[in-house]
XYZ file of C-alpha atoms in Angstrom:
234
model
C -0.053 -0.030 -0.071
C 1.273 3.397 -0.950
C 1.564 5.794 2.008
C -0.033 9.221 1.410
C 2.886 11.443 2.032
C 2.684 15.167 1.519
C 5.140 18.045 1.734
C 4.901 21.872 1.398
C 6.509 23.861 -1.439
C 7.670 27.139 0.096
C 8.637 30.437 -1.556
C 11.782 31.548 0.085
C 13.077 35.146 0.377
C 16.680 35.762 -0.892
C 19.247 35.283 1.862
C 16.820 33.427 4.096
C 16.245 29.721 4.636
C 13.068 27.741 4.050
C 11.434 24.810 5.889
C 10.208 21.665 4.330
C 7.781 19.696 6.490
C 6.533 16.262 5.379
C 3.346 14.662 6.713
C 2.041 11.042 6.426
C 4.887 8.986 7.669
C 6.695 8.037 10.787
C 10.237 8.232 9.439
C 11.550 10.190 6.520
C 14.386 10.237 4.071
C 15.124 13.234 1.945
C 16.816 13.398 -1.415
C 19.584 15.621 0.010
C 20.489 12.855 2.530
C 18.752 14.249 5.559
C 16.453 12.040 7.662
C 14.993 14.549 10.077
C 11.615 16.245 9.761
C 11.302 19.089 9.137
C 14.389 20.200 7.252
C 15.832 23.520 6.548
C 16.811 24.368 3.024
C 18.698 27.422 1.450
C 17.081 30.171 -0.676
C 18.064 28.383 -3.960
C 15.565 27.086 -6.500
C 15.471 23.333 -6.184
C 13.290 20.245 -5.828
C 13.515 17.855 -3.021
C 11.917 14.342 -2.830
C 10.890 12.916 0.546
C 10.098 9.265 1.206
C 8.063 8.471 4.235
C 7.599 5.130 5.867
C 5.140 3.889 8.330
C 3.902 0.336 9.250
C 5.963 -1.241 6.440
C 4.273 1.145 3.833
C 6.144 3.913 1.841
C 5.178 6.921 -0.092
C 6.962 9.833 -1.734
C 6.293 13.513 -2.462
C 8.212 16.368 -4.204
C 8.703 19.842 -2.707
C 9.655 22.632 -5.009
C 11.464 25.603 -3.463
C 10.987 28.895 -5.380
C 12.528 32.243 -4.648
C 10.154 35.056 -3.549
C 11.112 38.707 -3.874
C 9.395 41.795 -2.601
C 8.276 44.483 -5.097
C 11.059 47.016 -5.531
C 10.544 50.200 -3.583
C 11.466 53.714 -4.912
C 11.502 56.982 -2.970
C 10.400 60.011 -5.011
C 10.665 63.657 -3.956
C 12.679 66.889 -4.348
C 16.129 65.775 -3.197
C 17.895 69.194 -3.377
C 16.410 71.746 -1.045
C 17.453 75.071 0.388
C 17.972 75.445 4.098
C 14.679 76.119 5.878
C 12.725 74.472 3.061
C 10.959 71.190 3.386
C 10.355 68.146 0.979
C 7.936 65.382 0.917
C 9.372 61.961 0.336
C 7.019 59.384 -1.061
C 7.517 55.551 -1.259
C 6.233 53.752 -4.312
C 4.279 51.504 -4.903
C 1.638 52.550 -2.532
C -0.294 50.291 -0.047
C 2.687 48.717 1.696
C 3.327 48.888 5.479
C 6.304 51.206 5.188
C 8.774 52.015 7.846
C 10.935 55.183 7.592
C 14.050 56.265 9.161
C 16.042 57.682 10.873
C 12.944 59.813 11.642
C 10.255 57.110 12.384
C 6.960 57.027 10.617
C 5.331 53.614 10.495
C 2.685 52.671 7.910
C 3.325 56.031 6.188
C 3.616 56.206 2.483
C 5.043 59.780 2.676
C 6.994 61.800 5.080
C 7.734 65.559 5.098
C 11.234 66.650 6.173
C 13.228 69.773 6.727
C 16.772 68.748 7.569
C 19.187 71.537 8.650
C 21.944 69.820 6.647
C 22.415 67.081 4.071
C 20.763 63.947 5.433
C 20.041 60.386 4.314
C 16.541 58.871 4.659
C 15.536 55.262 4.178
C 12.311 53.158 3.829
C 11.628 49.446 4.379
C 8.810 47.111 4.228
C 8.055 43.432 4.723
C 5.640 41.705 2.304
C 3.324 38.811 3.016
C 6.081 36.300 2.313
C 8.353 37.903 4.809
C 10.667 39.340 2.110
C 12.170 42.774 2.759
C 12.641 45.674 0.269
C 13.629 49.192 0.753
C 15.249 52.273 -0.666
C 17.559 55.104 0.506
C 17.896 58.594 -0.606
C 20.060 61.573 0.231
C 18.354 64.997 0.684
C 20.968 67.571 -0.204
C 20.591 70.871 1.740
C 22.059 73.944 0.068
C 22.413 77.564 1.267
C 20.972 79.766 -1.450
C 19.998 83.169 -0.114
C 18.041 85.000 -2.667
C 15.263 87.705 -2.688
C 13.388 89.733 -5.149
C 10.966 92.680 -4.952
C 9.619 94.183 -8.229
C 10.190 97.846 -8.758
C 6.840 98.518 -10.395
C 3.156 97.058 -10.557
C -0.034 98.075 -12.163
C -3.160 97.460 -9.997
C -5.654 97.989 -12.821
C -7.628 94.724 -12.421
C -6.283 93.026 -15.586
C -4.885 90.207 -13.679
C -1.397 91.014 -14.599
C 0.884 92.527 -11.881
C -2.048 93.723 -9.902
C -0.187 93.070 -6.539
C 3.459 93.582 -5.609
C 4.893 90.538 -3.677
C 8.247 89.904 -2.001
C 9.936 86.702 -3.028
C 12.974 84.825 -1.674
C 14.662 81.566 -0.639
C 16.318 80.629 2.564
C 14.451 83.193 4.406
C 13.681 82.903 8.190
C 11.745 86.146 8.420
C 11.297 89.505 6.757
C 9.387 92.809 7.164
C 8.428 94.896 4.159
C 7.140 98.476 4.670
C 6.029 100.812 1.957
C 5.621 104.520 2.477
C 4.198 107.339 0.329
C 6.050 110.473 -0.668
C 5.393 112.218 2.527
C 6.446 109.258 4.672
C 3.118 107.722 5.710
C 3.099 104.003 5.823
C 0.677 102.569 3.313
C 1.515 98.925 3.638
C 3.435 96.394 5.809
C 3.765 92.615 5.602
C 5.857 89.771 7.019
C 3.987 87.099 4.841
C 5.170 86.258 1.282
C 1.594 85.201 0.465
C 0.377 88.669 1.194
C 1.002 91.362 -1.388
C 0.113 94.995 -1.738
C -2.853 95.794 -4.115
C -2.068 99.568 -4.305
C -4.993 100.404 -1.890
C -4.940 102.216 1.390
C -7.846 101.551 3.739
C -9.646 99.947 0.630
C -9.196 103.058 -1.471
C -7.088 102.751 -4.702
C -4.152 105.117 -4.682
C -3.134 107.219 -7.634
C -0.119 106.630 -9.657
C 3.069 107.483 -7.794
C 6.519 106.484 -6.718
C 6.540 104.900 -3.246
C 9.626 104.060 -0.976
C 9.983 100.570 0.520
C 12.077 99.480 3.520
C 12.994 95.733 3.538
C 14.572 93.855 6.456
C 15.408 90.254 5.867
C 16.867 87.520 8.090
C 18.002 84.473 6.419
C 18.197 80.986 7.877
C 21.839 80.926 8.129
C 21.923 84.086 10.171
C 22.631 86.472 7.409
C 20.697 89.726 7.519
C 19.932 92.364 4.821
C 18.528 95.732 5.204
C 17.694 97.671 2.074
C 15.313 100.368 0.648
C 14.329 101.479 -2.767
C 11.500 102.800 -4.916
C 8.328 101.152 -6.158
C 6.343 102.777 -8.985
C 2.659 102.368 -9.083
C 1.314 102.842 -12.545
C -2.120 101.773 -13.842
């Protein structure tokens, strides 16, 4: 009588070992010479035949070891930023239980970072087979102190240069003040998103030349104090 022997066929992750477990017999003999049960096999594609014996009956089964690999992971994001800026790093594909480092964030597909200096980040995950995959990127932090303030604008409602805005990179803080020709302050802001629309207390001002005073503090500690002229022309 043939003994009904069965054995599992595992998918083994690279660099790990797999376990073959036979059922149905009392003693076993494997094609690699082992006689224990279960046995451990390397992560190499191969077939193993096991013969089981019980009560004078024998039976055989074949186990096939395959190699399982986790889907590759890629980190995307802006990898060169200016000091004080932030960047969002996103791991692809989505839907995996990602673990980030060195700043931990478990089960996050994306993290937002603002390193003060060039820094390396990594992400890992383990798939259903127990296989690991990951990626590493370096976020390069530069010191690029720039600023720009237009010298003219035209708040006439045509959607072009209707407001005057201050722009810059590497800026920790700033204050922009604008004065009319007799020295009265008509506008002040410390927010790059807030520009001047050429109005004072909601009333449009006439064409004129205004004076601005601009104080800037950059993230690296550098400071700039400057002044100049802005022309309002409709």
